[in-house]
mmCIF file of C-alpha atoms in Angstrom:
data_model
loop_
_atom_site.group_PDB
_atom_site.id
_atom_site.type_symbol
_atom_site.label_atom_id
_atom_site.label_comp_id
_atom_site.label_asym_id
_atom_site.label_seq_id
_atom_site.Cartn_x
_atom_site.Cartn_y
_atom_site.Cartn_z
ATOM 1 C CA UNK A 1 82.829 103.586 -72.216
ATOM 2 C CA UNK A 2 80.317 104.518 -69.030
ATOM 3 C CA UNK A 3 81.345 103.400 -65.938
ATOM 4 C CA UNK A 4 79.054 101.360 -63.873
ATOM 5 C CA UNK A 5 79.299 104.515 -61.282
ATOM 6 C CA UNK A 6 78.776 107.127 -63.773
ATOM 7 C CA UNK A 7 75.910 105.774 -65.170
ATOM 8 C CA UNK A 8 72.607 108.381 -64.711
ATOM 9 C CA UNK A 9 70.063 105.530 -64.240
ATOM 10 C CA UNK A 10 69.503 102.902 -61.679
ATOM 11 C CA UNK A 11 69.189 99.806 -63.607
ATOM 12 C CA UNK A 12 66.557 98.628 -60.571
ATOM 13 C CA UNK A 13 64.336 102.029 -61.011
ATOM 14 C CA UNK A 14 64.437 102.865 -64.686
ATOM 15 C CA UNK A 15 65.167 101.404 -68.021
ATOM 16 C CA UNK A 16 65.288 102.830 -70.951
ATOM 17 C CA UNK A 17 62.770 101.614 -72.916
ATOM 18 C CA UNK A 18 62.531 99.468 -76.073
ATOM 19 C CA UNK A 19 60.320 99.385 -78.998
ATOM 20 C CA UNK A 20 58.675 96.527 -81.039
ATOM 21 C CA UNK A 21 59.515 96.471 -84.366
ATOM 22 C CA UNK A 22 56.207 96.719 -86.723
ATOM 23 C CA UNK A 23 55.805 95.982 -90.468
ATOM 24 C CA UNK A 24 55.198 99.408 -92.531
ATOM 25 C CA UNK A 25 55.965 98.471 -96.093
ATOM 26 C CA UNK A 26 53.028 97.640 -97.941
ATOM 27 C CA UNK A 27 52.904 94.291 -100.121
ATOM 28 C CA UNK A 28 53.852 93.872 -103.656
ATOM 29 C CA UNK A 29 49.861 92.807 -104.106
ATOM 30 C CA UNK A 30 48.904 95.927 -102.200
ATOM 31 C CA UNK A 31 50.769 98.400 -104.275
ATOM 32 C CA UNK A 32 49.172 96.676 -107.495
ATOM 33 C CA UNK A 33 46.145 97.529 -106.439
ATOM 34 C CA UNK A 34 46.949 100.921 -105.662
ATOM 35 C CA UNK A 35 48.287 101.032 -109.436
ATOM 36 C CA UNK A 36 45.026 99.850 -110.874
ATOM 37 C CA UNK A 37 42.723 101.453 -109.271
ATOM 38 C CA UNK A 38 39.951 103.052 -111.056
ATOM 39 C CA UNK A 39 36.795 104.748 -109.815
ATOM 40 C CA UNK A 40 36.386 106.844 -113.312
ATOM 41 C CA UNK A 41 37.807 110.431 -111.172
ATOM 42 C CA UNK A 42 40.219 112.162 -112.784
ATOM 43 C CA UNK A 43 41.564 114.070 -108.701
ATOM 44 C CA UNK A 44 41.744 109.564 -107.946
ATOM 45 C CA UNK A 45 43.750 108.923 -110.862
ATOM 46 C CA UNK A 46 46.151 112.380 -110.127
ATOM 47 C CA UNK A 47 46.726 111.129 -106.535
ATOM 48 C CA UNK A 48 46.798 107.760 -106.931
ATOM 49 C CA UNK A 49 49.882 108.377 -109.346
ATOM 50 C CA UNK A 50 51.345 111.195 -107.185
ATOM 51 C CA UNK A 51 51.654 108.762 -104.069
ATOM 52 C CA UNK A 52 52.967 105.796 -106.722
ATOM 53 C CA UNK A 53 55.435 108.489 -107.700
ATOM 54 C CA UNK A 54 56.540 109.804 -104.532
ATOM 55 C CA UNK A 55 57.022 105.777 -102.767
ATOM 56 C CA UNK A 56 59.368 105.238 -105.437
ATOM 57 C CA UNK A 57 61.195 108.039 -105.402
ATOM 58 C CA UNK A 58 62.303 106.992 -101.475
ATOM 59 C CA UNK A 59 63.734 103.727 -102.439
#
């Protein structure tokens, strides 16, 4: 453990900083419609699938 006097910062002149959380994952209704989606392009279609296949594959 850091001792109060061997600590690098001044807690008066710096702090570390701290980040807000924020939502990423997409919703269950939002990655339906990615599924379905269907403009009638074949290079849609291939990428639409490709990105369906790779978000599962990091779960």
């Amino acid at each position: 453990m850091i001792k109060p006097n061997d600590y690098p910062f001044d807690r008066e002149l710096h702090e570390i900083p701290t980040t807000k959380s924020r939502k990423l994952a997409l919703t269950l209704e939002q990655i339906k419609q990615i599924a379905n989606f269907d403009e009638g392009m074949k290079a849609t279609a291939q990428y639409s699938d490709l990105w369906l296949f790779q978000s599962m594959q990091s779960n």
